[in-house]
């Protein structure tokens, strides 16, 4: 603000000086054209000075962004300390000692408290709240991914890794093209503007409605979208209030500052408790990205409708587009969230068009093939039923009707029904022909041998028939195989199968 005032005063002074110079030149008999040229040169020099000051301001990196990075690291470390202890206890089947649990909780709480204090100072630094918030979220996600991979807490697939990295790159771009620091402004004037009043009222209504839904849907399933959205909106509204409340600390003095800080710390404490509770009652893989995106949108809207960030952005379209990339990257990296698939499932549930879709037709084909098998058990009928089932599973998986977890549960259930979870020729054959195991067993043939030794004598013969395409009737060999099979025969059979 001081620099802007100075450059404006300098510009006015230069204009007055050039006018005075032109007038004095004429009175002393100098060439008016020469005086005009001197005036233009003076004004151009002043404009160049102002341009230099503006570029210096644009390139001046606020301390708010480095502090947002530190906060993201604190939050990620705090979350993964507790997660690592819980994961180890689940894997070993042993509950950690009370001392370990207590120290873990204290360390996690300390991380959140320290991070909260730092981000408060970051917002109060005057940097644009949406940019600071996005920087903190990007750092949190990046460090969280690194820690979870290194500590073996969670496997990050390609979508999650690429989505996180795109988010980091987009936030770097956001920090470059985002709003400049707003400086000292009239807070009362900003918040009493019509758009600001309307947006504030909308936030209050959303907080009230979502708070009611948080209570009424508390016992709903963790994956309920009504429940997840209620928690996400409620926490996001409170987060937006605390973020933007902290950003005015530097503009207040005396009683006004003390009152604002009292309200801020009360709301921040409630927000901390709710944020710690939400992942426990909601499906975390869905709740976390929904909440992050919601708060980013609310902060951006507050920046435009209250603080008029668009007046301090060189290219608002590029700024908004980068923000959309941030949101899409969070969505892409969240494997548990598929809005289109969820929407299509609900559409099928409430309309009569299910049988017209590709998935619906494949389900009907399976039902028809099952009915046909009741009266026709021929090879052709069985082949048609097999193909119909394969098509239905493929279409259901591609459209989100069948999740990866549900297909795994189906495979395990079928294994239990068919063999009481014992090794079978079909499972071993399937494992050996996956790209991963083909590559691994090519360099570790002993693993393939160990895998096949898990089969019984009958299943070893079945595996041989599957691999060699034999059409022998295994039922005729059952009695002879069961009577004289031994472990040595199994080893011999294994060696035979291992031959090229």
CSV table of C-alpha atoms in Angstrom, one decimal:
chain,number,residue,atom,x,y,z
A,1,UNK,CA,0.0,0.0,0.0
A,2,UNK,CA,2.8,2.4,0.9
A,3,UNK,CA,4.6,1.6,-2.4
A,4,UNK,CA,1.4,2.1,-4.4
A,5,UNK,CA,0.8,5.5,-2.7
A,6,UNK,CA,4.4,6.5,-3.3
A,7,UNK,CA,4.3,5.6,-7.0
A,8,UNK,CA,1.0,7.4,-7.5
A,9,UNK,CA,2.4,10.5,-5.8
A,10,UNK,CA,5.5,10.2,-7.9
A,11,UNK,CA,3.4,10.0,-11.1
A,12,UNK,CA,1.4,13.1,-10.1
A,13,UNK,CA,4.6,15.0,-9.2
A,14,UNK,CA,6.2,14.1,-12.5
A,15,UNK,CA,3.2,15.2,-14.5
A,16,UNK,CA,3.2,18.6,-12.6
A,17,UNK,CA,6.9,18.9,-13.1
A,18,UNK,CA,6.7,18.2,-16.9
A,19,UNK,CA,3.9,20.8,-17.2
A,20,UNK,CA,5.9,23.3,-15.3
A,21,UNK,CA,9.0,22.5,-17.4
A,22,UNK,CA,7.0,23.1,-20.6
A,23,UNK,CA,5.7,26.4,-19.3
A,24,UNK,CA,9.1,27.6,-18.1
A,25,UNK,CA,10.7,26.7,-21.4
A,26,UNK,CA,8.2,28.8,-23.3
A,27,UNK,CA,8.6,31.8,-21.0
A,28,UNK,CA,12.4,31.6,-21.4
A,29,UNK,CA,12.2,31.4,-25.2
A,30,UNK,CA,13.3,27.7,-25.6
A,31,UNK,CA,11.8,25.6,-28.4
A,32,UNK,CA,8.4,24.3,-27.3
A,33,UNK,CA,9.0,21.0,-29.2
A,34,UNK,CA,12.1,20.4,-27.2
A,35,UNK,CA,10.3,21.2,-24.0
A,36,UNK,CA,7.5,18.7,-24.9
A,37,UNK,CA,10.1,16.0,-25.7
A,38,UNK,CA,11.7,16.6,-22.3
A,39,UNK,CA,8.3,16.3,-20.7
A,40,UNK,CA,7.6,13.0,-22.4
A,41,UNK,CA,10.9,11.7,-21.4
A,42,UNK,CA,10.2,12.6,-17.8
A,43,UNK,CA,6.8,10.8,-17.9
A,44,UNK,CA,8.3,7.7,-19.6
A,45,UNK,CA,11.0,7.5,-17.0
A,46,UNK,CA,8.4,7.7,-14.3
A,47,UNK,CA,6.2,5.0,-15.9
A,48,UNK,CA,9.2,2.7,-16.2
A,49,UNK,CA,9.9,3.2,-12.5
A,50,UNK,CA,6.3,2.4,-11.7
A,51,UNK,CA,6.5,-0.7,-13.9
A,52,UNK,CA,9.6,-1.8,-12.1
A,53,UNK,CA,7.9,-1.4,-8.8
A,54,UNK,CA,4.9,-3.4,-9.9
A,55,UNK,CA,7.1,-6.3,-11.2
A,56,UNK,CA,9.0,-6.2,-8.0
A,57,UNK,CA,5.8,-6.5,-6.0
A,58,UNK,CA,4.6,-9.4,-8.2
A,59,UNK,CA,7.9,-11.3,-7.8
A,60,UNK,CA,8.0,-10.7,-4.1
A,61,UNK,CA,7.3,-14.1,-2.5
A,62,UNK,CA,5.2,-13.8,0.6
A,63,UNK,CA,6.2,-15.7,3.7
A,64,UNK,CA,2.7,-17.1,3.7
A,65,UNK,CA,3.5,-19.8,1.2
A,66,UNK,CA,6.6,-21.2,2.9
A,67,UNK,CA,4.6,-21.3,6.1
A,68,UNK,CA,1.8,-23.1,4.3
A,69,UNK,CA,4.4,-25.7,3.2
A,70,UNK,CA,5.6,-26.2,6.7
A,71,UNK,CA,2.0,-26.6,7.9
A,72,UNK,CA,1.3,-29.3,5.2
A,73,UNK,CA,4.3,-31.2,6.4
A,74,UNK,CA,3.2,-31.0,10.1
A,75,UNK,CA,-0.3,-32.2,9.2
A,76,UNK,CA,1.0,-35.1,7.1
A,77,UNK,CA,3.5,-36.3,9.8
A,78,UNK,CA,0.8,-36.0,12.5
A,79,UNK,CA,-1.7,-38.1,10.5
A,80,UNK,CA,0.9,-40.8,9.5
A,81,UNK,CA,2.3,-41.2,13.1
A,82,UNK,CA,-1.1,-42.5,14.3
A,83,UNK,CA,-1.8,-44.3,11.0
A,84,UNK,CA,1.6,-46.2,11.2
A,85,UNK,CA,1.0,-47.4,14.7
A,86,UNK,CA,-2.5,-48.5,13.9
A,87,UNK,CA,-1.3,-50.3,10.7
A,88,UNK,CA,1.4,-52.2,12.6
A,89,UNK,CA,-1.0,-53.3,15.3
A,90,UNK,CA,-3.4,-54.6,12.7
A,91,UNK,CA,-0.7,-56.5,10.8
A,92,UNK,CA,0.8,-58.1,13.9
A,93,UNK,CA,-2.5,-58.7,15.7
A,94,UNK,CA,-1.0,-57.1,18.8
A,95,UNK,CA,-2.4,-54.0,20.4
A,96,UNK,CA,0.3,-51.4,21.2
A,97,UNK,CA,1.2,-50.7,24.8
A,98,UNK,CA,-0.8,-47.9,26.5
A,99,UNK,CA,2.4,-45.8,26.7
A,100,UNK,CA,2.9,-46.1,22.9
A,101,UNK,CA,-0.7,-45.1,22.2
A,102,UNK,CA,-0.5,-42.1,24.6
A,103,UNK,CA,2.7,-40.9,23.1
A,104,UNK,CA,1.3,-41.3,19.6
A,105,UNK,CA,-1.8,-39.3,20.4
A,106,UNK,CA,0.3,-36.6,22.0
A,107,UNK,CA,2.6,-36.4,19.0
A,108,UNK,CA,-0.3,-36.3,16.5
A,109,UNK,CA,-2.0,-33.6,18.5
A,110,UNK,CA,1.2,-31.6,18.8
A,111,UNK,CA,1.6,-31.8,15.0
A,112,UNK,CA,-1.9,-30.5,14.4
A,113,UNK,CA,-1.6,-27.7,17.0
A,114,UNK,CA,1.8,-26.5,15.7
A,115,UNK,CA,0.6,-26.7,12.1
A,116,UNK,CA,-2.5,-24.8,13.0
A,117,UNK,CA,-0.5,-22.0,14.7
A,118,UNK,CA,1.8,-21.7,11.7
A,119,UNK,CA,-1.0,-21.6,9.1
A,120,UNK,CA,-2.8,-18.9,11.2
A,121,UNK,CA,0.3,-16.7,10.9
A,122,UNK,CA,0.4,-17.6,7.1
A,123,UNK,CA,-3.1,-16.4,6.6
A,124,UNK,CA,-2.4,-13.3,8.7
A,125,UNK,CA,0.6,-12.4,6.5
A,126,UNK,CA,-1.8,-11.0,3.9
A,127,UNK,CA,-1.2,-13.6,1.2
A,128,UNK,CA,-4.3,-14.7,-0.8
A,129,UNK,CA,-6.2,-17.2,1.3
A,130,UNK,CA,-7.1,-19.6,-1.6
A,131,UNK,CA,-3.4,-19.8,-2.7
A,132,UNK,CA,-2.2,-20.4,0.8
A,133,UNK,CA,-4.8,-23.0,1.4
A,134,UNK,CA,-4.1,-24.8,-1.9
A,135,UNK,CA,-0.3,-24.7,-1.1
A,136,UNK,CA,-0.9,-26.3,2.3
A,137,UNK,CA,-3.2,-29.0,0.8
A,138,UNK,CA,-0.8,-29.8,-2.0
A,139,UNK,CA,2.2,-30.2,0.5
A,140,UNK,CA,0.0,-32.3,2.8
A,141,UNK,CA,-1.0,-34.7,0.0
A,142,UNK,CA,2.6,-34.9,-1.4
A,143,UNK,CA,4.3,-35.6,2.0
A,144,UNK,CA,1.4,-37.9,2.9
A,145,UNK,CA,2.0,-40.0,-0.2
A,146,UNK,CA,5.7,-40.2,0.4
A,147,UNK,CA,5.4,-41.2,4.0
A,148,UNK,CA,2.7,-43.8,3.3
A,149,UNK,CA,4.8,-45.4,0.5
A,150,UNK,CA,8.0,-45.4,2.6
A,151,UNK,CA,6.3,-46.7,5.7
A,152,UNK,CA,4.3,-49.3,3.8
A,153,UNK,CA,0.9,-48.0,5.1
A,154,UNK,CA,-0.9,-47.8,1.8
A,155,UNK,CA,-0.2,-48.7,-1.8
A,156,UNK,CA,-0.5,-45.8,-4.2
A,157,UNK,CA,-1.5,-46.8,-7.7
A,158,UNK,CA,-0.7,-44.8,-10.9
A,159,UNK,CA,-3.8,-42.7,-10.6
A,160,UNK,CA,-3.1,-41.6,-7.1
A,161,UNK,CA,0.6,-40.9,-7.8
A,162,UNK,CA,0.0,-38.9,-11.0
A,163,UNK,CA,-3.0,-37.0,-9.5
A,164,UNK,CA,-0.9,-35.9,-6.5
A,165,UNK,CA,2.0,-34.7,-8.7
A,166,UNK,CA,-0.4,-32.8,-11.0
A,167,UNK,CA,-1.9,-31.1,-7.9
A,168,UNK,CA,1.6,-30.0,-6.8
A,169,UNK,CA,2.5,-28.6,-10.2
A,170,UNK,CA,-0.9,-26.9,-10.5
A,171,UNK,CA,-0.4,-25.2,-7.1
A,172,UNK,CA,3.1,-24.0,-8.1
A,173,UNK,CA,1.4,-22.4,-11.1
A,174,UNK,CA,-1.4,-21.0,-8.8
A,175,UNK,CA,1.2,-19.3,-6.6
A,176,UNK,CA,2.7,-17.7,-9.7
A,177,UNK,CA,-0.5,-16.4,-11.3
A,178,UNK,CA,-2.7,-16.0,-8.1
A,179,UNK,CA,-3.8,-12.8,-6.5
A,180,UNK,CA,-1.2,-10.4,-5.1
A,181,UNK,CA,-1.3,-9.5,-1.5
A,182,UNK,CA,-4.3,-7.3,-0.8
A,183,UNK,CA,-2.6,-5.0,1.7
A,184,UNK,CA,-4.6,-2.8,4.1
A,185,UNK,CA,-8.3,-2.7,3.2
A,186,UNK,CA,-11.5,-1.5,4.8
A,187,UNK,CA,-12.9,-4.7,6.4
A,188,UNK,CA,-16.3,-3.2,7.1
A,189,UNK,CA,-16.7,-2.0,3.6
A,190,UNK,CA,-15.7,-5.4,2.1
A,191,UNK,CA,-18.1,-7.4,4.3
A,192,UNK,CA,-21.0,-5.1,3.9
A,193,UNK,CA,-20.9,-5.1,0.1
A,194,UNK,CA,-24.0,-6.8,-1.4
A,195,UNK,CA,-22.2,-9.8,-2.9
A,196,UNK,CA,-20.2,-10.3,0.4
A,197,UNK,CA,-23.4,-10.2,2.4
A,198,UNK,CA,-25.1,-12.7,0.1
A,199,UNK,CA,-22.2,-15.1,0.2
A,200,UNK,CA,-21.9,-14.8,4.0
A,201,UNK,CA,-25.6,-15.6,4.4
A,202,UNK,CA,-25.2,-18.6,2.0
A,203,UNK,CA,-22.3,-19.9,4.2
A,204,UNK,CA,-24.4,-19.5,7.4
A,205,UNK,CA,-27.3,-21.4,5.8
A,206,UNK,CA,-25.1,-24.2,4.6
A,207,UNK,CA,-23.5,-24.5,8.0
A,208,UNK,CA,-26.9,-24.7,9.7
A,209,UNK,CA,-28.3,-27.3,7.3
A,210,UNK,CA,-25.2,-29.4,7.2
A,211,UNK,CA,-25.0,-29.4,11.0
A,212,UNK,CA,-28.5,-30.7,11.3
A,213,UNK,CA,-27.7,-33.4,8.7
A,214,UNK,CA,-24.5,-34.3,10.7
A,215,UNK,CA,-26.7,-35.2,13.7
A,216,UNK,CA,-29.5,-36.9,11.8
A,217,UNK,CA,-27.2,-39.0,9.6
A,218,UNK,CA,-24.7,-39.9,12.4
A,219,UNK,CA,-25.9,-43.6,12.4
A,220,UNK,CA,-26.0,-43.9,8.6
A,221,UNK,CA,-23.4,-46.1,6.9
A,222,UNK,CA,-19.9,-44.7,6.6
A,223,UNK,CA,-20.1,-44.6,2.8
A,224,UNK,CA,-23.4,-42.7,2.7
A,225,UNK,CA,-22.9,-39.7,0.5
A,226,UNK,CA,-25.5,-37.6,2.4
A,227,UNK,CA,-23.5,-38.2,5.5
A,228,UNK,CA,-20.1,-37.5,3.9
A,229,UNK,CA,-21.4,-34.3,2.2
A,230,UNK,CA,-22.9,-33.1,5.5
A,231,UNK,CA,-19.6,-33.5,7.4
A,232,UNK,CA,-17.6,-32.1,4.5
A,233,UNK,CA,-19.7,-29.0,4.0
A,234,UNK,CA,-19.9,-28.3,7.8
A,235,UNK,CA,-16.2,-28.6,8.3
A,236,UNK,CA,-15.4,-26.6,5.1
A,237,UNK,CA,-17.6,-23.7,6.1
A,238,UNK,CA,-15.9,-23.5,9.5
A,239,UNK,CA,-12.5,-23.9,7.9
A,240,UNK,CA,-13.3,-21.1,5.4
A,241,UNK,CA,-14.4,-18.9,8.3
A,242,UNK,CA,-11.2,-19.5,10.3
A,243,UNK,CA,-8.9,-19.1,7.3
A,244,UNK,CA,-10.4,-15.8,6.3
A,245,UNK,CA,-10.7,-14.7,9.9
A,246,UNK,CA,-7.0,-15.2,10.5
A,247,UNK,CA,-6.2,-13.2,7.4
A,248,UNK,CA,-7.6,-10.0,9.0
A,249,UNK,CA,-5.5,-10.2,12.2
A,250,UNK,CA,-2.9,-7.8,10.8
A,251,UNK,CA,-5.6,-5.2,10.1
A,252,UNK,CA,-7.2,-5.1,13.5
A,253,UNK,CA,-6.0,-3.5,16.7
A,254,UNK,CA,-7.1,-3.4,20.4
A,255,UNK,CA,-10.5,-4.8,21.4
A,256,UNK,CA,-11.4,-5.7,17.8
A,257,UNK,CA,-8.3,-7.9,17.5
A,258,UNK,CA,-8.8,-9.5,20.8
A,259,UNK,CA,-12.5,-10.3,20.0
A,260,UNK,CA,-11.6,-11.7,16.6
A,261,UNK,CA,-8.9,-13.9,18.1
A,262,UNK,CA,-11.2,-15.2,20.8
A,263,UNK,CA,-13.8,-16.2,18.2
A,264,UNK,CA,-11.1,-17.7,16.0
A,265,UNK,CA,-9.6,-19.9,18.6
A,266,UNK,CA,-13.0,-21.1,19.8
A,267,UNK,CA,-14.0,-22.1,16.3
A,268,UNK,CA,-10.6,-23.5,15.5
A,269,UNK,CA,-10.8,-25.8,18.5
A,270,UNK,CA,-14.2,-27.0,17.5
A,271,UNK,CA,-13.0,-27.5,13.9
A,272,UNK,CA,-10.0,-29.6,15.2
A,273,UNK,CA,-12.3,-31.9,17.1
A,274,UNK,CA,-14.7,-32.4,14.2
A,275,UNK,CA,-11.8,-32.9,11.7
A,276,UNK,CA,-10.4,-35.6,13.9
A,277,UNK,CA,-13.8,-37.3,14.3
A,278,UNK,CA,-14.9,-37.1,10.6
A,279,UNK,CA,-12.6,-39.8,9.2
A,280,UNK,CA,-13.7,-42.2,11.9
A,281,UNK,CA,-17.5,-41.9,11.0
A,282,UNK,CA,-17.2,-41.4,7.3
A,283,UNK,CA,-15.5,-43.5,4.6
A,284,UNK,CA,-12.1,-41.7,4.6
A,285,UNK,CA,-11.2,-42.5,1.0
A,286,UNK,CA,-14.3,-40.5,-0.1
A,287,UNK,CA,-14.6,-37.9,2.7
A,288,UNK,CA,-11.0,-36.6,2.5
A,289,UNK,CA,-11.0,-35.5,-1.2
A,290,UNK,CA,-14.6,-34.2,-1.0
A,291,UNK,CA,-13.8,-32.1,2.0
A,292,UNK,CA,-10.5,-30.8,0.5
A,293,UNK,CA,-12.2,-29.8,-2.8
A,294,UNK,CA,-15.2,-28.2,-1.0
A,295,UNK,CA,-13.0,-26.0,1.2
A,296,UNK,CA,-10.8,-24.9,-1.7
A,297,UNK,CA,-14.0,-23.9,-3.6
A,298,UNK,CA,-15.4,-22.0,-0.6
A,299,UNK,CA,-12.1,-20.1,-0.1
A,300,UNK,CA,-11.8,-19.2,-3.8
A,301,UNK,CA,-15.4,-18.0,-3.8
A,302,UNK,CA,-14.8,-15.9,-0.7
A,303,UNK,CA,-11.7,-14.4,-2.3
A,304,UNK,CA,-13.8,-13.3,-5.3
A,305,UNK,CA,-17.0,-12.3,-3.6
A,306,UNK,CA,-15.6,-10.6,-0.5
A,307,UNK,CA,-11.9,-9.7,-1.0
A,308,UNK,CA,-12.3,-9.0,-4.8
A,309,UNK,CA,-9.3,-11.2,-5.7
A,310,UNK,CA,-10.1,-10.8,-9.4
A,311,UNK,CA,-8.9,-7.2,-9.2
A,312,UNK,CA,-5.5,-8.4,-8.1
A,313,UNK,CA,-5.1,-11.2,-10.7
A,314,UNK,CA,-3.5,-10.5,-14.0
A,315,UNK,CA,-5.4,-13.2,-15.8
A,316,UNK,CA,-8.6,-14.4,-13.9
A,317,UNK,CA,-9.4,-17.0,-16.6
A,318,UNK,CA,-6.0,-18.7,-16.2
A,319,UNK,CA,-6.3,-18.5,-12.4
A,320,UNK,CA,-9.8,-20.2,-12.4
A,321,UNK,CA,-8.6,-22.8,-14.9
A,322,UNK,CA,-5.6,-23.7,-12.7
A,323,UNK,CA,-8.0,-24.0,-9.8
A,324,UNK,CA,-10.1,-26.4,-11.7
A,325,UNK,CA,-7.0,-28.5,-12.5
A,326,UNK,CA,-6.3,-28.6,-8.7
A,327,UNK,CA,-9.8,-29.9,-8.1
A,328,UNK,CA,-9.6,-32.5,-10.9
A,329,UNK,CA,-6.2,-33.7,-9.7
A,330,UNK,CA,-7.6,-34.3,-6.2
A,331,UNK,CA,-10.6,-36.1,-7.8
A,332,UNK,CA,-8.3,-38.2,-10.0
A,333,UNK,CA,-6.0,-39.3,-7.2
A,334,UNK,CA,-9.0,-40.4,-5.1
A,335,UNK,CA,-9.6,-44.0,-6.3
A,336,UNK,CA,-12.6,-44.4,-4.0
A,337,UNK,CA,-14.6,-41.6,-5.6
A,338,UNK,CA,-16.3,-41.9,-9.0
A,339,UNK,CA,-19.1,-39.4,-9.4
A,340,UNK,CA,-20.1,-40.5,-12.9
A,341,UNK,CA,-20.3,-44.2,-11.8
A,342,UNK,CA,-22.3,-43.3,-8.7
A,343,UNK,CA,-24.6,-41.1,-10.7
A,344,UNK,CA,-25.3,-43.8,-13.3
A,345,UNK,CA,-26.1,-46.4,-10.6
A,346,UNK,CA,-28.6,-44.0,-9.0
A,347,UNK,CA,-30.0,-43.2,-12.4
A,348,UNK,CA,-30.6,-46.9,-13.1
A,349,UNK,CA,-32.1,-47.3,-9.6
A,350,UNK,CA,-34.7,-44.6,-10.2
A,351,UNK,CA,-35.5,-45.0,-13.8
A,352,UNK,CA,-36.8,-47.9,-16.0
A,353,UNK,CA,-33.9,-47.6,-18.6
A,354,UNK,CA,-31.7,-50.2,-16.9
A,355,UNK,CA,-32.5,-52.9,-19.5
A,356,UNK,CA,-31.5,-50.5,-22.3
A,357,UNK,CA,-27.9,-50.0,-21.1
A,358,UNK,CA,-25.0,-52.2,-22.1
A,359,UNK,CA,-24.6,-53.3,-18.5
A,360,UNK,CA,-28.3,-54.0,-18.1
A,361,UNK,CA,-28.4,-56.1,-21.3
A,362,UNK,CA,-25.4,-58.1,-20.1
A,363,UNK,CA,-27.2,-58.8,-16.7
A,364,UNK,CA,-30.3,-60.0,-18.6
A,365,UNK,CA,-28.1,-62.2,-20.8
A,366,UNK,CA,-26.7,-63.9,-17.7
A,367,UNK,CA,-30.2,-64.5,-16.3
A,368,UNK,CA,-31.3,-66.0,-19.6
A,369,UNK,CA,-28.2,-68.3,-19.8
A,370,UNK,CA,-28.9,-69.6,-16.3
A,371,UNK,CA,-32.4,-70.4,-17.3
A,372,UNK,CA,-31.2,-72.2,-20.4
A,373,UNK,CA,-28.8,-74.4,-18.3
A,374,UNK,CA,-31.7,-75.6,-16.2
A,375,UNK,CA,-33.0,-77.5,-19.3
A,376,UNK,CA,-29.9,-77.7,-21.5
A,377,UNK,CA,-26.6,-78.7,-20.0
A,378,UNK,CA,-24.8,-79.0,-23.3
A,379,UNK,CA,-21.3,-77.8,-23.9
A,380,UNK,CA,-22.7,-75.0,-26.1
A,381,UNK,CA,-25.0,-73.8,-23.3
A,382,UNK,CA,-22.2,-73.8,-20.8
A,383,UNK,CA,-19.9,-71.9,-23.1
A,384,UNK,CA,-22.7,-69.3,-23.7
A,385,UNK,CA,-23.2,-68.9,-19.9
A,386,UNK,CA,-19.5,-68.5,-19.3
A,387,UNK,CA,-19.3,-65.8,-22.0
A,388,UNK,CA,-22.4,-64.0,-20.6
A,389,UNK,CA,-21.0,-64.0,-17.1
A,390,UNK,CA,-17.6,-62.7,-18.3
A,391,UNK,CA,-19.3,-59.9,-20.2
A,392,UNK,CA,-21.5,-58.9,-17.2
A,393,UNK,CA,-18.5,-58.8,-14.8
A,394,UNK,CA,-16.5,-56.7,-17.3
A,395,UNK,CA,-19.3,-54.2,-18.0
A,396,UNK,CA,-20.1,-53.9,-14.3
A,397,UNK,CA,-16.5,-53.3,-13.4
A,398,UNK,CA,-16.0,-50.8,-16.1
A,399,UNK,CA,-19.1,-48.8,-15.1
A,400,UNK,CA,-18.5,-48.9,-11.4
A,401,UNK,CA,-21.4,-51.2,-10.5
A,402,UNK,CA,-18.9,-53.7,-9.3
A,403,UNK,CA,-15.9,-52.3,-7.3
A,404,UNK,CA,-12.5,-54.0,-7.1
A,405,UNK,CA,-13.3,-54.9,-3.5
A,406,UNK,CA,-16.6,-56.5,-4.4
A,407,UNK,CA,-15.0,-58.7,-7.1
A,408,UNK,CA,-12.3,-59.8,-4.7
A,409,UNK,CA,-15.0,-60.7,-2.2
A,410,UNK,CA,-16.7,-62.8,-4.9
A,411,UNK,CA,-13.5,-64.6,-5.8
A,412,UNK,CA,-12.8,-65.5,-2.2
A,413,UNK,CA,-16.4,-66.7,-1.6
A,414,UNK,CA,-16.3,-68.9,-4.7
A,415,UNK,CA,-12.9,-70.3,-3.6
A,416,UNK,CA,-14.4,-71.2,-0.2
A,417,UNK,CA,-17.4,-72.9,-1.8
A,418,UNK,CA,-15.4,-74.8,-4.4
A,419,UNK,CA,-12.4,-75.9,-2.4
A,420,UNK,CA,-12.7,-74.6,1.1
A,421,UNK,CA,-10.0,-72.1,0.3
A,422,UNK,CA,-7.4,-74.8,-0.6
A,423,UNK,CA,-5.1,-74.4,-3.6
A,424,UNK,CA,-6.8,-75.2,-6.9
A,425,UNK,CA,-5.4,-75.7,-10.4
A,426,UNK,CA,-7.5,-72.8,-11.8
A,427,UNK,CA,-6.1,-70.3,-9.2
A,428,UNK,CA,-2.5,-71.4,-9.7
A,429,UNK,CA,-2.9,-71.3,-13.5
A,430,UNK,CA,-4.4,-67.8,-13.3
A,431,UNK,CA,-1.6,-66.6,-11.0
A,432,UNK,CA,1.1,-68.0,-13.2
A,433,UNK,CA,-0.3,-66.3,-16.3
A,434,UNK,CA,-0.6,-62.8,-14.9
A,435,UNK,CA,2.0,-60.4,-16.3
A,436,UNK,CA,3.6,-59.8,-12.8
A,437,UNK,CA,4.1,-63.5,-11.9
A,438,UNK,CA,5.2,-64.4,-15.5
A,439,UNK,CA,8.0,-61.8,-15.2
A,440,UNK,CA,8.8,-62.8,-11.6
A,441,UNK,CA,8.9,-66.6,-12.1
A,442,UNK,CA,11.1,-66.2,-15.2
A,443,UNK,CA,13.9,-65.1,-12.8
A,444,UNK,CA,12.8,-67.1,-9.8
A,445,UNK,CA,11.7,-70.6,-11.0
A,446,UNK,CA,11.8,-71.9,-7.4
A,447,UNK,CA,8.8,-69.7,-6.7
A,448,UNK,CA,6.8,-71.4,-9.4
A,449,UNK,CA,7.8,-74.8,-8.0
A,450,UNK,CA,6.7,-73.8,-4.5
A,451,UNK,CA,3.4,-72.5,-5.9
A,452,UNK,CA,2.7,-75.8,-7.7
A,453,UNK,CA,3.7,-77.9,-4.6
A,454,UNK,CA,0.7,-76.3,-2.8
A,455,UNK,CA,-1.6,-78.4,-5.1
A,456,UNK,CA,-2.9,-81.8,-4.2
A,457,UNK,CA,-2.4,-84.7,-6.6
A,458,UNK,CA,-5.8,-84.2,-8.3
A,459,UNK,CA,-5.3,-80.5,-8.7
A,460,UNK,CA,-1.8,-81.1,-10.1
A,461,UNK,CA,-3.2,-83.3,-12.8
A,462,UNK,CA,-5.9,-80.7,-13.5
A,463,UNK,CA,-3.2,-78.1,-13.9
A,464,UNK,CA,-1.4,-80.3,-16.4
A,465,UNK,CA,-4.7,-80.7,-18.4
A,466,UNK,CA,-5.3,-77.0,-18.3
A,467,UNK,CA,-1.9,-76.1,-19.5
A,468,UNK,CA,-1.6,-78.8,-22.2
A,469,UNK,CA,-5.2,-78.4,-23.4
A,470,UNK,CA,-6.1,-82.0,-22.7
A,471,UNK,CA,-9.7,-83.1,-22.9
A,472,UNK,CA,-9.3,-86.2,-20.8
A,473,UNK,CA,-12.1,-87.1,-18.5
A,474,UNK,CA,-10.7,-86.5,-15.1
A,475,UNK,CA,-13.5,-88.4,-13.4
A,476,UNK,CA,-12.3,-91.7,-14.8
A,477,UNK,CA,-8.9,-91.1,-13.2
A,478,UNK,CA,-10.1,-90.1,-9.8
A,479,UNK,CA,-10.1,-93.5,-8.2
A,480,UNK,CA,-6.7,-94.5,-9.5
A,481,UNK,CA,-5.1,-91.2,-8.6
A,482,UNK,CA,-6.5,-91.2,-5.0
A,483,UNK,CA,-5.3,-94.7,-4.4
A,484,UNK,CA,-1.6,-94.5,-5.3
A,485,UNK,CA,-0.7,-90.8,-5.2
A,486,UNK,CA,2.2,-89.9,-2.9
A,487,UNK,CA,4.4,-86.8,-2.2
A,488,UNK,CA,7.2,-88.3,-4.3
A,489,UNK,CA,4.8,-88.7,-7.2
A,490,UNK,CA,3.9,-85.1,-6.8
A,491,UNK,CA,7.5,-84.1,-6.9
A,492,UNK,CA,8.0,-86.2,-10.0
A,493,UNK,CA,5.0,-84.7,-11.6
A,494,UNK,CA,6.3,-81.3,-10.8
A,495,UNK,CA,9.6,-81.9,-12.4
A,496,UNK,CA,7.7,-83.2,-15.5
A,497,UNK,CA,5.6,-80.1,-15.7
A,498,UNK,CA,8.7,-77.8,-15.3
A,499,UNK,CA,10.2,-79.2,-18.4
A,500,UNK,CA,10.1,-76.9,-21.5
